Amino acid sequence: MSQGTLAIDLGSSSTLVGWQAAPGSPGEVLALAPLSRSTSDASIPSLVSPSGGSRWLLGQQVIEAGSEAECLRDFKALLGQSNAPTAAEQAAEALLQGIWKRLPQTIQPQRLVLTAPVQGFAGYRRWLQRWAESLAIDEVALVDEPTAAALGAGLSPGSLVLVLDIGAGTTDLALVRLEGGEGRAMPMAQLLRFAGRSLAERPGQQQRTAKVLGKAGISLGGRMIDRWWAKALGAPEPAPQAWLNAAEALKCALSETTSAQVVLESEAGPRPLQGSRRELNNVLDAAGLEPLLDGLLNEVEAAARRAGESLDSIDAVMAVGGGSALPWVQQWLQRRLPKTELLVTQPLQAVVLGALAMTPALQVMDVLQHGISLRCWDRRLQNQRWHPLFLPGQAWPTPQPLELVLASRGDQACVEVQLGTPSGESRAEVVFIDDLPVLRSQEAGEASVRPWNQPALEIPLPAGAQEGQDCLRLRFGVDAERQLWLEGFDLVGEQRLSRQILGIVE
C-alpha cells in the first residue's frame, strides 16, 4: 500500500483531489468514481443533495440523478463567515467525508493538506479543524489557495510570483517569494498546523521555504459574474438556476471565441441564447470589476513595499481558477503588469498540485492579512483611542515581540486589554440588491476598528503603584498557530505574569 500526501481543494463549483506518493515525486489528480465527472475529467462538482435518511448524493451523482434544482451548492463561500449556516457546514462535511471514503484502497494518506480562500481564512480554519479531528491521520495542514498555486508553479528558488485566483465564490491575490536551495534554507515559520504532530523537517531533506509577502481577497467570484451576465441576457430576477447555468456556459464559450450560442433549457422549452465577448466585457466594466481588482492589487503592493519588495520585480503571474480564463481578466493583468510573464498552465489544477508540495520538507512564512489594535488612554487628548500592535503584512510567528510599558493613572486598579481589528483600505464591497450582487465603493476616511467579540482581559495593577509610575511591562506576539499571546512583568513587585492566549488572528 502506497503512503504519501493527500490534498483536497474544495471549490465553490468544482473540487479536486491530489495525491503524491513521496516528497518530490510527481503529483497526480485522482478521479474518484462515482463522484468525479468522468475518468478523463477528475473534477468533482461541488454539489450535495439529501437522499433520504443519512445518505447523500455527492458530486456527479447529483447531476446523474437529476437533482440539481434542489441540491445544495455554493456552500464554500459561507464557511468563512463567523456564524456559517449549519446547512453549509453539513454539505461541505458530507462532500469531504464522501471523498475520504472513496479513496483508492491502494493508498494510505500520512498527511492531509487542505486549501482555504484568503477571505474568511480564520473562520474556514475553525471549521476544517473540527472536521479533521475525526480523521485517523497524524498530520493535517492548511494553506491559502493562491500560496498553494505559487508553490505549484514549478519556478526556480528565489522567484517572486503574483497569483490571481478567481474561483466560483472568491477572488484572491497573493505575492509569494519562493526560496530554498543550498545555503538558502532558513528556520522560517512553519505552515499553519492544527491537528496531529507538526510538519517538521526530516533529517537529510533539503528544506524549501515560501515567504508570503502580501495577500488580499474578497467574496466575489464566477457565480456573481454569472448573475450579472444572466441579467444582461434577459433573465428574470432572481435568475433561475437554468439561466445561471446557461450564462456560465456562454461565458466559458466566450473565452475561446468572440461570439457564441448556447441552449437555455427552461420550463417553456429549449431556446437559443447568444452573446458576444464585447457584451460580456461591457457587463464586467459596468459592474465595477476593474476598480475592485485594482483595490486588491493595491493592498498587495502596499504589503510588498513594507517587506522591501516591488511589483516591478515579479518574475511571473499565475492566473488560476475558472475565472482566470476570461479574456477581460487577462487584459487587466496585461495592463497592470505589462512586463511580466503570464502563466496559465493547468489553471484548474494549479492549487491542488501546489498543495501537494506542502511536504514536511517545506515551511511557509505567512503574513497577517488584518492588523491588530489595542484600545488605550491618550493622556494628551484625555480619551480612548486605538493603538496599532501589528500591521497588515507583518510576518508571523513574530520574530520579535512587541513590548509596551504602562504607568498607573490615579486610583486605577487594573488595566483592560481590549483588542480590535482595523478595517482595510477603502475599496469596493459586495452587497445584494434584489438578489443581485452589486459592487459598492466604501467611503474613504479614518479607518474604523471592530472590537473583538470577547470580554476585555483585566490585569490587576501592582499594589502600591504611585501615580504615573511605570508598573507593567506587556509583551505581545503571534505564534506558529496564529495565536496572539500576551506575557507580562510586574515592575513594582518584580514578578512575571503567566502567558495568556488572547485569540486567533487573520
mmCIF file of C-alpha atoms in Angstrom, residues 164-168 170-171 221-222 225 248-258 277 280-281 284 289 293 317-334 342-349:
data_model
loop_
_atom_site.group_PDB
_atom_site.id
_atom_site.type_symbol
_atom_site.label_atom_id
_atom_site.label_comp_id
_atom_site.label_asym_id
_atom_site.label_seq_id
_atom_site.Cartn_x
_atom_site.Cartn_y
_atom_site.Cartn_z
ATOM 1 C CA LEU A 164 -4.602 35.789 -9.073
ATOM 2 C CA ASP A 165 -7.153 33.126 -8.137
ATOM 3 C CA ILE A 166 -10.706 33.744 -9.363
ATOM 4 C CA GLY A 167 -12.894 30.880 -8.246
ATOM 5 C CA ALA A 168 -16.637 30.494 -8.305
ATOM 6 C CA THR A 170 -13.965 34.177 -4.134
ATOM 7 C CA THR A 171 -11.205 36.257 -5.701
ATOM 8 C CA GLY A 221 -16.213 35.143 -7.995
ATOM 9 C CA GLY A 222 -17.573 33.483 -11.087
ATOM 10 C CA ILE A 225 -20.353 37.252 -12.691
ATOM 11 C CA GLU A 248 -21.985 30.239 -17.248
ATOM 12 C CA ALA A 249 -21.769 28.023 -20.337
ATOM 13 C CA LEU A 250 -21.926 31.057 -22.633
ATOM 14 C CA LYS A 251 -19.309 32.879 -20.511
ATOM 15 C CA CYS A 252 -16.933 29.906 -20.804
ATOM 16 C CA ALA A 253 -17.505 29.660 -24.553
ATOM 17 C CA LEU A 254 -16.617 33.332 -24.969
ATOM 18 C CA SER A 255 -13.182 32.615 -23.506
ATOM 19 C CA GLU A 256 -12.474 30.668 -26.697
ATOM 20 C CA THR A 257 -14.308 32.736 -29.315
ATOM 21 C CA THR A 258 -15.626 36.264 -29.799
ATOM 22 C CA ARG A 277 -17.243 38.827 -25.839
ATOM 23 C CA LEU A 280 -19.630 40.388 -21.631
ATOM 24 C CA ASN A 281 -16.721 42.806 -21.231
ATOM 25 C CA LEU A 284 -17.903 43.487 -16.250
ATOM 26 C CA LEU A 289 -14.847 44.779 -11.534
ATOM 27 C CA LEU A 293 -9.249 44.211 -8.707
ATOM 28 C CA VAL A 317 1.989 35.992 -12.751
ATOM 29 C CA MET A 318 -0.194 32.932 -12.266
ATOM 30 C CA ALA A 319 -3.874 33.244 -13.118
ATOM 31 C CA VAL A 320 -5.710 30.242 -11.666
ATOM 32 C CA GLY A 321 -9.315 29.284 -11.054
ATOM 33 C CA GLY A 322 -12.065 29.179 -13.647
ATOM 34 C CA GLY A 323 -12.492 32.960 -13.778
ATOM 35 C CA SER A 324 -8.870 33.459 -14.831
ATOM 36 C CA ALA A 325 -9.727 32.205 -18.337
ATOM 37 C CA LEU A 326 -11.841 35.310 -19.042
ATOM 38 C CA PRO A 327 -10.120 37.438 -21.704
ATOM 39 C CA TRP A 328 -11.178 40.534 -19.731
ATOM 40 C CA VAL A 329 -9.107 39.287 -16.769
ATOM 41 C CA GLN A 330 -6.119 38.524 -18.992
ATOM 42 C CA GLN A 331 -6.292 42.028 -20.459
ATOM 43 C CA TRP A 332 -6.485 43.609 -16.987
ATOM 44 C CA LEU A 333 -3.343 41.744 -15.922
ATOM 45 C CA GLN A 334 -1.504 42.832 -19.079
ATOM 46 C CA LEU A 342 1.694 35.339 -17.517
ATOM 47 C CA LEU A 343 1.461 31.647 -16.600
ATOM 48 C CA VAL A 344 -1.893 29.940 -17.130
ATOM 49 C CA THR A 345 -0.789 26.301 -17.412
ATOM 50 C CA GLN A 346 -3.351 23.957 -15.789
ATOM 51 C CA PRO A 347 -5.290 26.824 -14.166
ATOM 52 C CA LEU A 348 -7.837 24.490 -12.584
ATOM 53 C CA GLN A 349 -5.263 22.065 -11.147
#
